[in-house]
């Protein structure tokens, strides 16, 4: 390993100003056969699930003597500091991403109770039928309740799907009238749900991986996990959602968007569960008790950002938000309600953006999955040019 000439000074400076730190790590790159730096690894903030999953942390790590393990320790984020600077170089190419075979099966005896899947819907009977059929036909999780809340459906095909569902003893069908409000619909559905875990699910989704709920819900055996999201694909099997990142393409954006479904992602993260700033409410799991503690979804955020707001509340309370890439669904995005492309919808969207900025301020920009050296241009995870993060040292050009 080759250290940057400012590496030890930068580490010492950081540790001396924060003496309670248990672990400090930096970014690093790799040296090709000619000894030239290549393949920078811009690591995220403390993300133990990611680092454990990909099997490595950084080329340069300073550990407190109390940290005995040489692996990825189980530490609180406040005990860890990430210095987002390329302070070391590893000889040779970067390691290969974790193999797809790491998507090992789960112990189904570790179920966490009943899961209530909350599905708001309006018309689009074909889509709703596909969604419900895929849940019933593929899902391996043993205790699932369907709670479907309808918003003024008039389409005959959709009405037939809802009427048939009403005869299912494992389902609840609710009716709601009035202006469309995604948050209100899901809050009402949650009130009628009996599950220990609530899963928000759009009606234009389709289950791909049978163990989707098993993979998402087993994380709730860990008390530090608050919310879990799924990997969502477009109809052409490219990625639609693999976590929400502040600043990416606007206020919030989806990382890895339009990459192929089998792409390992930045640092191999799409092969392992990992922490993210937020996940989309198109498929989001949360404990029912946490949902109630956070007050459900903010109904002033009628359509956009209510899911992000919920994730920020979870993180502010000390809970982790995870992306579980082994839970895979297709998402025919916004087919039911359309896109925000008319003046009324654009005005509503701006109102919701303003509300989020007032509520969260600078906290809106904190992202445990992203590195300040990376670009905000979608699909993300490429080096920013020019860099967004200035190093703390100022080297004397005279040597």
mmCIF file of C-alpha atoms in Angstrom:
data_model
loop_
_atom_site.group_PDB
_atom_site.id
_atom_site.type_symbol
_atom_site.label_atom_id
_atom_site.label_comp_id
_atom_site.label_asym_id
_atom_site.label_seq_id
_atom_site.Cartn_x
_atom_site.Cartn_y
_atom_site.Cartn_z
ATOM 1 C CA UNK A 1 0.000 0.000 0.000
ATOM 2 C CA UNK A 2 1.208 3.519 -0.829
ATOM 3 C CA UNK A 3 0.164 6.421 1.407
ATOM 4 C CA UNK A 4 -0.527 9.957 0.233
ATOM 5 C CA UNK A 5 2.084 12.311 1.710
ATOM 6 C CA UNK A 6 -0.657 14.028 3.754
ATOM 7 C CA UNK A 7 -2.283 10.778 4.907
ATOM 8 C CA UNK A 8 -0.882 10.491 8.419
ATOM 9 C CA UNK A 9 -1.213 14.221 9.096
ATOM 10 C CA UNK A 10 -4.862 14.160 7.979
ATOM 11 C CA UNK A 11 -5.633 11.146 10.161
ATOM 12 C CA UNK A 12 -3.845 12.617 13.168
ATOM 13 C CA UNK A 13 -5.587 15.965 12.776
ATOM 14 C CA UNK A 14 -9.015 14.322 12.595
ATOM 15 C CA UNK A 15 -8.410 12.018 15.557
ATOM 16 C CA UNK A 16 -6.956 14.779 17.739
ATOM 17 C CA UNK A 17 -10.029 16.960 17.243
ATOM 18 C CA UNK A 18 -12.419 14.050 17.957
ATOM 19 C CA UNK A 19 -10.714 11.976 20.672
ATOM 20 C CA UNK A 20 -13.732 9.724 21.256
ATOM 21 C CA UNK A 21 -13.531 8.125 17.819
ATOM 22 C CA UNK A 22 -13.213 4.363 17.677
ATOM 23 C CA UNK A 23 -12.566 4.056 13.943
ATOM 24 C CA UNK A 24 -11.492 6.430 11.167
ATOM 25 C CA UNK A 25 -11.291 5.426 7.512
ATOM 26 C CA UNK A 26 -10.481 7.132 4.217
ATOM 27 C CA UNK A 27 -11.047 6.707 0.509
ATOM 28 C CA UNK A 28 -8.432 5.003 -1.646
ATOM 29 C CA UNK A 29 -7.583 4.156 -5.230
ATOM 30 C CA UNK A 30 -5.662 1.363 -6.962
ATOM 31 C CA UNK A 31 -2.353 1.225 -8.820
ATOM 32 C CA UNK A 32 -2.183 -0.254 -12.300
ATOM 33 C CA UNK A 33 0.792 -2.223 -13.655
ATOM 34 C CA UNK A 34 2.578 1.020 -14.485
ATOM 35 C CA UNK A 35 2.124 2.257 -10.923
ATOM 36 C CA UNK A 36 -0.419 4.896 -11.917
ATOM 37 C CA UNK A 37 -3.522 5.576 -9.787
ATOM 38 C CA UNK A 38 -6.822 4.291 -11.160
ATOM 39 C CA UNK A 39 -10.240 3.031 -10.001
ATOM 40 C CA UNK A 40 -10.892 5.375 -7.060
ATOM 41 C CA UNK A 41 -13.035 3.893 -4.304
ATOM 42 C CA UNK A 42 -15.142 6.733 -2.984
ATOM 43 C CA UNK A 43 -16.709 5.126 0.065
ATOM 44 C CA UNK A 44 -19.934 6.193 1.767
ATOM 45 C CA UNK A 45 -20.389 7.190 5.387
ATOM 46 C CA UNK A 46 -20.504 4.426 7.990
ATOM 47 C CA UNK A 47 -22.448 1.639 6.326
ATOM 48 C CA UNK A 48 -21.693 -1.604 8.196
ATOM 49 C CA UNK A 49 -24.064 -3.775 6.154
ATOM 50 C CA UNK A 50 -22.376 -2.656 2.932
ATOM 51 C CA UNK A 51 -18.821 -3.032 4.216
ATOM 52 C CA UNK A 52 -19.555 -6.466 5.669
ATOM 53 C CA UNK A 53 -21.303 -7.545 2.479
ATOM 54 C CA UNK A 54 -18.520 -6.531 0.100
ATOM 55 C CA UNK A 55 -15.932 -7.934 2.505
ATOM 56 C CA UNK A 56 -13.706 -4.898 2.909
ATOM 57 C CA UNK A 57 -13.542 -1.383 4.255
ATOM 58 C CA UNK A 58 -10.657 0.860 3.221
ATOM 59 C CA UNK A 59 -6.964 0.588 2.482
ATOM 60 C CA UNK A 60 -6.328 3.062 5.305
ATOM 61 C CA UNK A 61 -8.120 2.575 8.638
ATOM 62 C CA UNK A 62 -7.214 3.871 12.101
ATOM 63 C CA UNK A 63 -8.724 1.808 14.927
ATOM 64 C CA UNK A 64 -8.922 2.627 18.617
ATOM 65 C CA UNK A 65 -7.327 -0.091 20.789
ATOM 66 C CA UNK A 66 -10.796 -0.933 22.132
ATOM 67 C CA UNK A 67 -11.795 -2.140 18.653
ATOM 68 C CA UNK A 68 -10.487 -5.694 18.831
ATOM 69 C CA UNK A 69 -11.852 -7.175 15.612
ATOM 70 C CA UNK A 70 -9.985 -6.905 12.318
ATOM 71 C CA UNK A 71 -13.206 -7.328 10.381
ATOM 72 C CA UNK A 72 -16.065 -4.836 10.098
ATOM 73 C CA UNK A 73 -16.871 -3.922 13.699
ATOM 74 C CA UNK A 74 -20.362 -3.300 15.046
ATOM 75 C CA UNK A 75 -20.099 0.382 15.946
ATOM 76 C CA UNK A 76 -22.450 3.297 16.376
ATOM 77 C CA UNK A 77 -22.155 5.860 13.551
ATOM 78 C CA UNK A 78 -21.146 8.596 16.015
ATOM 79 C CA UNK A 79 -18.054 6.544 16.930
ATOM 80 C CA UNK A 80 -16.839 6.433 13.321
ATOM 81 C CA UNK A 81 -15.387 9.125 11.049
ATOM 82 C CA UNK A 82 -15.066 8.900 7.276
ATOM 83 C CA UNK A 83 -12.470 11.154 5.654
ATOM 84 C CA UNK A 84 -13.561 11.437 1.994
ATOM 85 C CA UNK A 85 -10.071 11.858 0.562
ATOM 86 C CA UNK A 86 -7.874 9.537 -1.515
ATOM 87 C CA UNK A 87 -5.163 9.013 1.086
ATOM 88 C CA UNK A 88 -3.932 5.564 0.064
ATOM 89 C CA UNK A 89 -3.370 3.426 -3.020
ATOM 90 C CA UNK A 90 -3.658 -0.350 -3.194
ATOM 91 C CA UNK A 91 -1.515 -2.207 -5.739
ATOM 92 C CA UNK A 92 -3.506 -4.111 -8.331
ATOM 93 C CA UNK A 93 -7.115 -3.969 -9.496
ATOM 94 C CA UNK A 94 -10.071 -3.519 -7.132
ATOM 95 C CA UNK A 95 -11.681 -6.685 -5.769
ATOM 96 C CA UNK A 96 -14.493 -8.319 -7.684
ATOM 97 C CA UNK A 97 -18.029 -7.542 -6.476
ATOM 98 C CA UNK A 98 -19.743 -10.154 -4.303
ATOM 99 C CA UNK A 99 -21.124 -13.003 -6.415
ATOM 100 C CA UNK A 100 -24.821 -13.244 -7.087
ATOM 101 C CA UNK A 101 -24.679 -16.549 -5.230
ATOM 102 C CA UNK A 102 -24.278 -14.513 -2.043
ATOM 103 C CA UNK A 103 -28.066 -14.056 -2.263
ATOM 104 C CA UNK A 104 -28.408 -17.003 0.059
ATOM 105 C CA UNK A 105 -31.758 -18.357 1.191
ATOM 106 C CA UNK A 106 -33.198 -17.298 4.510
ATOM 107 C CA UNK A 107 -34.277 -19.249 7.545
ATOM 108 C CA UNK A 108 -38.051 -19.049 7.275
ATOM 109 C CA UNK A 109 -38.373 -19.774 10.990
ATOM 110 C CA UNK A 110 -37.246 -16.176 11.634
ATOM 111 C CA UNK A 111 -40.543 -14.579 10.565
ATOM 112 C CA UNK A 112 -41.366 -11.373 12.404
ATOM 113 C CA UNK A 113 -45.158 -11.673 12.481
ATOM 114 C CA UNK A 114 -47.990 -10.811 10.145
ATOM 115 C CA UNK A 115 -47.262 -8.525 7.202
ATOM 116 C CA UNK A 116 -49.988 -6.175 5.976
ATOM 117 C CA UNK A 117 -49.450 -5.066 2.374
ATOM 118 C CA UNK A 118 -51.138 -1.681 1.834
ATOM 119 C CA UNK A 119 -52.107 -0.971 -1.786
ATOM 120 C CA UNK A 120 -53.785 2.295 -2.854
ATOM 121 C CA UNK A 121 -55.517 2.010 -6.224
ATOM 122 C CA UNK A 122 -57.759 3.704 -8.763
ATOM 123 C CA UNK A 123 -59.037 2.109 -11.988
ATOM 124 C CA UNK A 124 -56.275 0.275 -13.943
ATOM 125 C CA UNK A 125 -57.840 -3.122 -13.295
ATOM 126 C CA UNK A 126 -55.274 -4.974 -15.401
ATOM 127 C CA UNK A 127 -52.367 -3.575 -13.395
ATOM 128 C CA UNK A 128 -54.052 -4.208 -10.063
ATOM 129 C CA UNK A 129 -54.855 -7.759 -11.120
ATOM 130 C CA UNK A 130 -51.232 -8.404 -12.086
ATOM 131 C CA UNK A 131 -50.036 -6.966 -8.770
ATOM 132 C CA UNK A 132 -52.409 -9.048 -6.637
ATOM 133 C CA UNK A 133 -51.878 -12.202 -8.680
ATOM 134 C CA UNK A 134 -48.092 -11.941 -8.385
ATOM 135 C CA UNK A 135 -48.318 -11.518 -4.612
ATOM 136 C CA UNK A 136 -50.579 -14.540 -4.195
ATOM 137 C CA UNK A 137 -48.792 -16.745 -6.716
ATOM 138 C CA UNK A 138 -45.163 -16.056 -5.840
ATOM 139 C CA UNK A 139 -44.839 -14.786 -2.276
ATOM 140 C CA UNK A 140 -43.296 -17.321 0.105
ATOM 141 C CA UNK A 141 -43.816 -15.345 3.322
ATOM 142 C CA UNK A 142 -46.308 -17.334 5.419
ATOM 143 C CA UNK A 143 -48.599 -14.661 6.920
ATOM 144 C CA UNK A 144 -49.701 -11.881 4.566
ATOM 145 C CA UNK A 145 -52.753 -9.636 4.774
ATOM 146 C CA UNK A 146 -53.769 -7.526 1.765
ATOM 147 C CA UNK A 147 -55.294 -4.115 2.497
ATOM 148 C CA UNK A 148 -56.435 -2.415 -0.706
ATOM 149 C CA UNK A 149 -57.869 1.097 -0.529
ATOM 150 C CA UNK A 150 -59.722 2.286 -3.616
ATOM 151 C CA UNK A 151 -59.961 5.918 -4.673
ATOM 152 C CA UNK A 152 -63.120 6.415 -6.747
ATOM 153 C CA UNK A 153 -62.641 3.600 -9.241
ATOM 154 C CA UNK A 154 -65.130 3.608 -12.131
ATOM 155 C CA UNK A 155 -63.484 1.174 -14.547
ATOM 156 C CA UNK A 156 -65.476 -2.070 -14.846
ATOM 157 C CA UNK A 157 -62.433 -4.339 -14.890
ATOM 158 C CA UNK A 158 -61.006 -2.738 -11.771
ATOM 159 C CA UNK A 159 -64.355 -2.939 -9.992
ATOM 160 C CA UNK A 160 -64.491 -6.666 -10.715
ATOM 161 C CA UNK A 161 -60.989 -7.167 -9.292
ATOM 162 C CA UNK A 162 -61.995 -5.293 -6.140
ATOM 163 C CA UNK A 163 -65.270 -7.212 -5.787
ATOM 164 C CA UNK A 164 -63.435 -10.524 -6.102
ATOM 165 C CA UNK A 165 -60.853 -9.416 -3.558
ATOM 166 C CA UNK A 166 -63.567 -8.481 -1.066
ATOM 167 C CA UNK A 167 -64.470 -12.187 -0.834
ATOM 168 C CA UNK A 168 -60.933 -13.124 0.231
ATOM 169 C CA UNK A 169 -60.750 -13.665 4.023
ATOM 170 C CA UNK A 170 -57.072 -12.611 3.960
ATOM 171 C CA UNK A 171 -57.905 -9.251 2.399
ATOM 172 C CA UNK A 172 -59.508 -5.947 3.387
ATOM 173 C CA UNK A 173 -61.007 -3.622 0.769
ATOM 174 C CA UNK A 174 -61.633 0.022 1.687
ATOM 175 C CA UNK A 175 -63.242 2.880 -0.233
ATOM 176 C CA UNK A 176 -62.097 6.508 -0.128
ATOM 177 C CA UNK A 177 -63.608 9.568 -1.794
ATOM 178 C CA UNK A 178 -62.288 13.085 -2.199
ATOM 179 C CA UNK A 179 -59.215 14.746 -3.719
ATOM 180 C CA UNK A 180 -56.357 12.369 -4.421
ATOM 181 C CA UNK A 181 -53.947 12.237 -1.493
ATOM 182 C CA UNK A 182 -51.522 9.335 -1.480
ATOM 183 C CA UNK A 183 -50.614 9.906 2.171
ATOM 184 C CA UNK A 184 -54.251 9.948 3.300
ATOM 185 C CA UNK A 185 -54.998 6.719 1.452
ATOM 186 C CA UNK A 186 -52.115 4.881 3.079
ATOM 187 C CA UNK A 187 -52.844 6.301 6.528
ATOM 188 C CA UNK A 188 -56.401 4.994 6.292
ATOM 189 C CA UNK A 189 -55.192 1.620 5.054
ATOM 190 C CA UNK A 190 -52.729 1.390 7.945
ATOM 191 C CA UNK A 191 -55.528 2.026 10.449
ATOM 192 C CA UNK A 192 -57.381 -1.015 9.097
ATOM 193 C CA UNK A 193 -54.303 -3.268 8.991
ATOM 194 C CA UNK A 194 -53.656 -5.970 11.576
ATOM 195 C CA UNK A 195 -50.018 -6.701 10.713
ATOM 196 C CA UNK A 196 -46.885 -6.294 12.802
ATOM 197 C CA UNK A 197 -45.128 -5.056 9.649
ATOM 198 C CA UNK A 198 -46.682 -2.658 7.146
ATOM 199 C CA UNK A 199 -45.561 -2.757 3.517
ATOM 200 C CA UNK A 200 -46.536 0.189 1.323
ATOM 201 C CA UNK A 201 -46.940 -1.077 -2.232
ATOM 202 C CA UNK A 202 -48.033 0.646 -5.427
ATOM 203 C CA UNK A 203 -50.745 -1.022 -7.478
ATOM 204 C CA UNK A 204 -48.502 -0.876 -10.572
ATOM 205 C CA UNK A 205 -45.901 -3.252 -9.150
ATOM 206 C CA UNK A 206 -45.290 -6.922 -9.854
ATOM 207 C CA UNK A 207 -43.414 -9.380 -7.655
ATOM 208 C CA UNK A 208 -40.281 -10.863 -9.273
ATOM 209 C CA UNK A 209 -38.454 -12.570 -6.387
ATOM 210 C CA UNK A 210 -40.675 -14.959 -4.374
ATOM 211 C CA UNK A 211 -38.751 -14.273 -1.145
ATOM 212 C CA UNK A 212 -39.193 -10.502 -1.415
ATOM 213 C CA UNK A 213 -41.019 -10.197 1.912
ATOM 214 C CA UNK A 214 -38.715 -12.684 3.629
ATOM 215 C CA UNK A 215 -35.680 -10.663 2.596
ATOM 216 C CA UNK A 216 -37.231 -7.334 3.556
ATOM 217 C CA UNK A 217 -38.792 -8.378 6.844
ATOM 218 C CA UNK A 218 -35.981 -10.445 8.351
ATOM 219 C CA UNK A 219 -34.114 -7.170 8.910
ATOM 220 C CA UNK A 220 -36.703 -6.245 11.533
ATOM 221 C CA UNK A 221 -35.192 -8.870 13.822
ATOM 222 C CA UNK A 222 -32.538 -6.176 14.316
ATOM 223 C CA UNK A 223 -33.863 -3.361 16.535
ATOM 224 C CA UNK A 224 -31.646 -0.748 14.854
ATOM 225 C CA UNK A 225 -33.415 -1.166 11.480
ATOM 226 C CA UNK A 226 -36.446 1.052 10.900
ATOM 227 C CA UNK A 227 -37.352 0.927 7.199
ATOM 228 C CA UNK A 228 -36.493 -1.433 4.347
ATOM 229 C CA UNK A 229 -36.986 -0.817 0.619
ATOM 230 C CA UNK A 230 -36.791 -3.071 -2.434
ATOM 231 C CA UNK A 231 -34.979 -3.068 -5.770
ATOM 232 C CA UNK A 232 -37.509 -1.964 -8.391
ATOM 233 C CA UNK A 233 -37.165 -2.569 -12.122
ATOM 234 C CA UNK A 234 -38.731 -0.972 -15.165
ATOM 235 C CA UNK A 235 -40.607 -3.254 -17.544
ATOM 236 C CA UNK A 236 -37.429 -3.689 -19.616
ATOM 237 C CA UNK A 237 -35.583 -5.052 -16.544
ATOM 238 C CA UNK A 238 -33.418 -1.995 -16.017
ATOM 239 C CA UNK A 239 -33.252 -0.415 -12.575
ATOM 240 C CA UNK A 240 -35.903 2.111 -11.576
ATOM 241 C CA UNK A 241 -35.132 2.321 -7.853
ATOM 242 C CA UNK A 242 -32.155 1.207 -5.788
ATOM 243 C CA UNK A 243 -32.318 3.826 -3.070
ATOM 244 C CA UNK A 244 -33.046 7.554 -2.934
ATOM 245 C CA UNK A 245 -30.174 10.033 -2.723
ATOM 246 C CA UNK A 246 -30.362 13.763 -1.849
ATOM 247 C CA UNK A 247 -29.317 16.119 -4.629
ATOM 248 C CA UNK A 248 -29.200 13.460 -7.329
ATOM 249 C CA UNK A 249 -30.837 15.020 -10.391
ATOM 250 C CA UNK A 250 -32.721 17.542 -8.203
ATOM 251 C CA UNK A 251 -34.021 17.517 -4.630
ATOM 252 C CA UNK A 252 -33.953 13.711 -4.546
ATOM 253 C CA UNK A 253 -33.058 11.107 -7.140
ATOM 254 C CA UNK A 254 -32.722 7.372 -7.695
ATOM 255 C CA UNK A 255 -29.188 6.011 -7.873
ATOM 256 C CA UNK A 256 -28.192 3.396 -10.478
ATOM 257 C CA UNK A 257 -31.264 4.302 -12.544
ATOM 258 C CA UNK A 258 -31.500 2.570 -15.959
ATOM 259 C CA UNK A 259 -28.595 0.214 -15.257
ATOM 260 C CA UNK A 260 -29.195 -3.453 -16.073
ATOM 261 C CA UNK A 261 -30.884 -5.443 -13.341
ATOM 262 C CA UNK A 262 -27.825 -7.674 -12.821
ATOM 263 C CA UNK A 263 -25.365 -4.765 -12.568
ATOM 264 C CA UNK A 264 -23.416 -5.081 -9.294
ATOM 265 C CA UNK A 265 -23.619 -1.335 -8.741
ATOM 266 C CA UNK A 266 -21.059 1.032 -7.263
ATOM 267 C CA UNK A 267 -18.612 -0.967 -5.097
ATOM 268 C CA UNK A 268 -20.836 -4.026 -5.583
ATOM 269 C CA UNK A 269 -23.551 -2.551 -3.369
ATOM 270 C CA UNK A 270 -26.434 -3.935 -5.452
ATOM 271 C CA UNK A 271 -25.411 -7.427 -4.348
ATOM 272 C CA UNK A 272 -25.825 -6.747 -0.606
ATOM 273 C CA UNK A 273 -28.207 -4.916 1.751
ATOM 274 C CA UNK A 274 -26.944 -1.448 2.651
ATOM 275 C CA UNK A 275 -27.982 1.837 4.226
ATOM 276 C CA UNK A 276 -29.444 4.630 2.119
ATOM 277 C CA UNK A 277 -30.888 8.079 2.790
ATOM 278 C CA UNK A 278 -34.401 6.978 1.820
ATOM 279 C CA UNK A 279 -36.394 4.460 -0.193
ATOM 280 C CA UNK A 280 -39.460 4.928 -2.330
ATOM 281 C CA UNK A 281 -42.937 4.341 -0.946
ATOM 282 C CA UNK A 282 -43.688 2.248 -4.021
ATOM 283 C CA UNK A 283 -42.370 -0.655 -1.910
ATOM 284 C CA UNK A 284 -41.458 0.209 1.672
ATOM 285 C CA UNK A 285 -41.600 -1.924 4.832
ATOM 286 C CA UNK A 286 -41.849 -0.542 8.370
ATOM 287 C CA UNK A 287 -42.891 -1.860 11.779
ATOM 288 C CA UNK A 288 -46.485 -0.931 12.596
ATOM 289 C CA UNK A 289 -45.387 0.458 15.972
ATOM 290 C CA UNK A 290 -42.819 2.733 14.309
ATOM 291 C CA UNK A 291 -45.403 3.866 11.744
ATOM 292 C CA UNK A 292 -47.688 4.942 14.584
ATOM 293 C CA UNK A 293 -44.826 6.584 16.492
ATOM 294 C CA UNK A 294 -43.927 8.689 13.433
ATOM 295 C CA UNK A 295 -47.579 9.583 12.787
ATOM 296 C CA UNK A 296 -47.789 7.751 9.471
ATOM 297 C CA UNK A 297 -47.343 9.812 6.319
ATOM 298 C CA UNK A 298 -47.591 13.610 6.350
ATOM 299 C CA UNK A 299 -50.866 14.389 4.555
ATOM 300 C CA UNK A 300 -49.582 17.861 3.658
ATOM 301 C CA UNK A 301 -47.217 15.977 1.343
ATOM 302 C CA UNK A 302 -50.132 14.671 -0.669
ATOM 303 C CA UNK A 303 -48.220 12.932 -3.461
ATOM 304 C CA UNK A 304 -44.454 13.501 -3.464
ATOM 305 C CA UNK A 305 -41.791 13.135 -0.769
ATOM 306 C CA UNK A 306 -44.059 11.696 1.947
ATOM 307 C CA UNK A 307 -41.968 8.514 1.743
ATOM 308 C CA UNK A 308 -38.698 10.436 2.000
ATOM 309 C CA UNK A 309 -40.104 12.393 4.938
ATOM 310 C CA UNK A 310 -40.958 9.129 6.714
ATOM 311 C CA UNK A 311 -37.437 7.798 6.107
ATOM 312 C CA UNK A 312 -35.896 10.980 7.481
ATOM 313 C CA UNK A 313 -38.042 10.666 10.613
ATOM 314 C CA UNK A 314 -36.795 7.109 11.053
ATOM 315 C CA UNK A 315 -33.155 8.113 10.640
ATOM 316 C CA UNK A 316 -33.573 11.091 12.973
ATOM 317 C CA UNK A 317 -34.846 8.708 15.642
ATOM 318 C CA UNK A 318 -31.679 6.621 15.267
ATOM 319 C CA UNK A 319 -33.070 3.878 13.017
ATOM 320 C CA UNK A 320 -31.407 2.705 9.808
ATOM 321 C CA UNK A 321 -33.048 2.780 6.378
ATOM 322 C CA UNK A 322 -31.932 -0.170 4.244
ATOM 323 C CA UNK A 323 -32.104 -1.053 0.572
ATOM 324 C CA UNK A 324 -32.579 -4.819 0.192
ATOM 325 C CA UNK A 325 -31.526 -5.638 -3.402
ATOM 326 C CA UNK A 326 -32.586 -9.284 -3.113
ATOM 327 C CA UNK A 327 -36.229 -8.166 -2.886
ATOM 328 C CA UNK A 328 -37.040 -7.472 -6.547
ATOM 329 C CA UNK A 329 -40.267 -6.170 -8.101
ATOM 330 C CA UNK A 330 -41.178 -4.534 -11.397
ATOM 331 C CA UNK A 331 -42.668 -1.066 -11.171
ATOM 332 C CA UNK A 332 -44.675 0.410 -14.034
ATOM 333 C CA UNK A 333 -44.062 3.851 -12.573
ATOM 334 C CA UNK A 334 -46.907 6.374 -12.222
ATOM 335 C CA UNK A 335 -49.245 4.623 -14.664
ATOM 336 C CA UNK A 336 -52.185 4.947 -12.281
ATOM 337 C CA UNK A 337 -51.904 8.661 -11.529
ATOM 338 C CA UNK A 338 -49.718 9.895 -14.417
ATOM 339 C CA UNK A 339 -46.706 12.187 -14.216
ATOM 340 C CA UNK A 340 -46.340 15.658 -12.708
ATOM 341 C CA UNK A 341 -46.346 17.316 -16.128
ATOM 342 C CA UNK A 342 -49.222 19.826 -15.998
ATOM 343 C CA UNK A 343 -49.212 23.284 -14.328
ATOM 344 C CA UNK A 344 -51.404 22.250 -11.392
ATOM 345 C CA UNK A 345 -49.276 19.214 -10.601
ATOM 346 C CA UNK A 346 -46.048 21.166 -10.999
ATOM 347 C CA UNK A 347 -47.326 23.805 -8.567
ATOM 348 C CA UNK A 348 -48.296 21.115 -6.065
ATOM 349 C CA UNK A 349 -44.884 19.493 -6.422
ATOM 350 C CA UNK A 350 -43.130 22.807 -5.739
ATOM 351 C CA UNK A 351 -45.256 23.295 -2.621
ATOM 352 C CA UNK A 352 -44.158 19.881 -1.372
ATOM 353 C CA UNK A 353 -40.503 20.608 -2.168
ATOM 354 C CA UNK A 354 -40.737 23.848 -0.170
ATOM 355 C CA UNK A 355 -42.313 22.016 2.778
ATOM 356 C CA UNK A 356 -39.509 19.463 2.821
ATOM 357 C CA UNK A 357 -36.836 22.180 2.731
ATOM 358 C CA UNK A 358 -38.474 24.107 5.575
ATOM 359 C CA UNK A 359 -38.837 21.007 7.728
ATOM 360 C CA UNK A 360 -35.469 19.375 7.200
ATOM 361 C CA UNK A 361 -33.103 22.154 6.130
ATOM 362 C CA UNK A 362 -29.525 20.931 5.772
ATOM 363 C CA UNK A 363 -30.491 17.549 7.256
ATOM 364 C CA UNK A 364 -32.183 16.862 3.933
ATOM 365 C CA UNK A 365 -28.738 16.525 2.348
ATOM 366 C CA UNK A 366 -27.253 13.914 4.710
ATOM 367 C CA UNK A 367 -26.723 10.644 2.854
ATOM 368 C CA UNK A 368 -25.159 7.558 4.459
ATOM 369 C CA UNK A 369 -24.797 5.893 1.051
ATOM 370 C CA UNK A 370 -23.112 8.623 -0.998
ATOM 371 C CA UNK A 371 -19.690 10.242 -1.119
ATOM 372 C CA UNK A 372 -19.144 14.008 -1.592
ATOM 373 C CA UNK A 373 -16.637 13.275 -4.361
ATOM 374 C CA UNK A 374 -19.408 11.777 -6.505
ATOM 375 C CA UNK A 375 -21.510 13.599 -9.076
ATOM 376 C CA UNK A 376 -25.142 14.628 -8.583
ATOM 377 C CA UNK A 377 -25.902 13.744 -12.214
ATOM 378 C CA UNK A 378 -28.080 10.642 -12.670
ATOM 379 C CA UNK A 379 -27.551 7.719 -12.451
ATOM 380 C CA UNK A 380 -24.923 8.859 -9.948
ATOM 381 C CA UNK A 381 -21.859 7.169 -8.486
ATOM 382 C CA UNK A 382 -19.438 8.736 -10.992
ATOM 383 C CA UNK A 383 -16.639 11.125 -9.918
ATOM 384 C CA UNK A 384 -17.712 14.762 -9.747
ATOM 385 C CA UNK A 385 -15.909 17.170 -12.034
ATOM 386 C CA UNK A 386 -14.744 19.434 -10.562
ATOM 387 C CA UNK A 387 -14.568 17.672 -7.181
ATOM 388 C CA UNK A 388 -17.178 18.809 -4.656
ATOM 389 C CA UNK A 389 -14.950 18.068 -1.653
ATOM 390 C CA UNK A 390 -11.759 20.084 -1.059
ATOM 391 C CA UNK A 391 -8.951 18.357 0.899
ATOM 392 C CA UNK A 392 -7.927 19.939 4.219
ATOM 393 C CA UNK A 393 -4.233 20.176 3.369
ATOM 394 C CA UNK A 394 -2.419 22.768 1.304
ATOM 395 C CA UNK A 395 0.821 21.352 -0.036
ATOM 396 C CA UNK A 396 3.754 23.660 -0.738
ATOM 397 C CA UNK A 397 4.273 23.501 -4.531
ATOM 398 C CA UNK A 398 7.979 24.146 -4.017
ATOM 399 C CA UNK A 399 8.258 20.745 -2.372
#
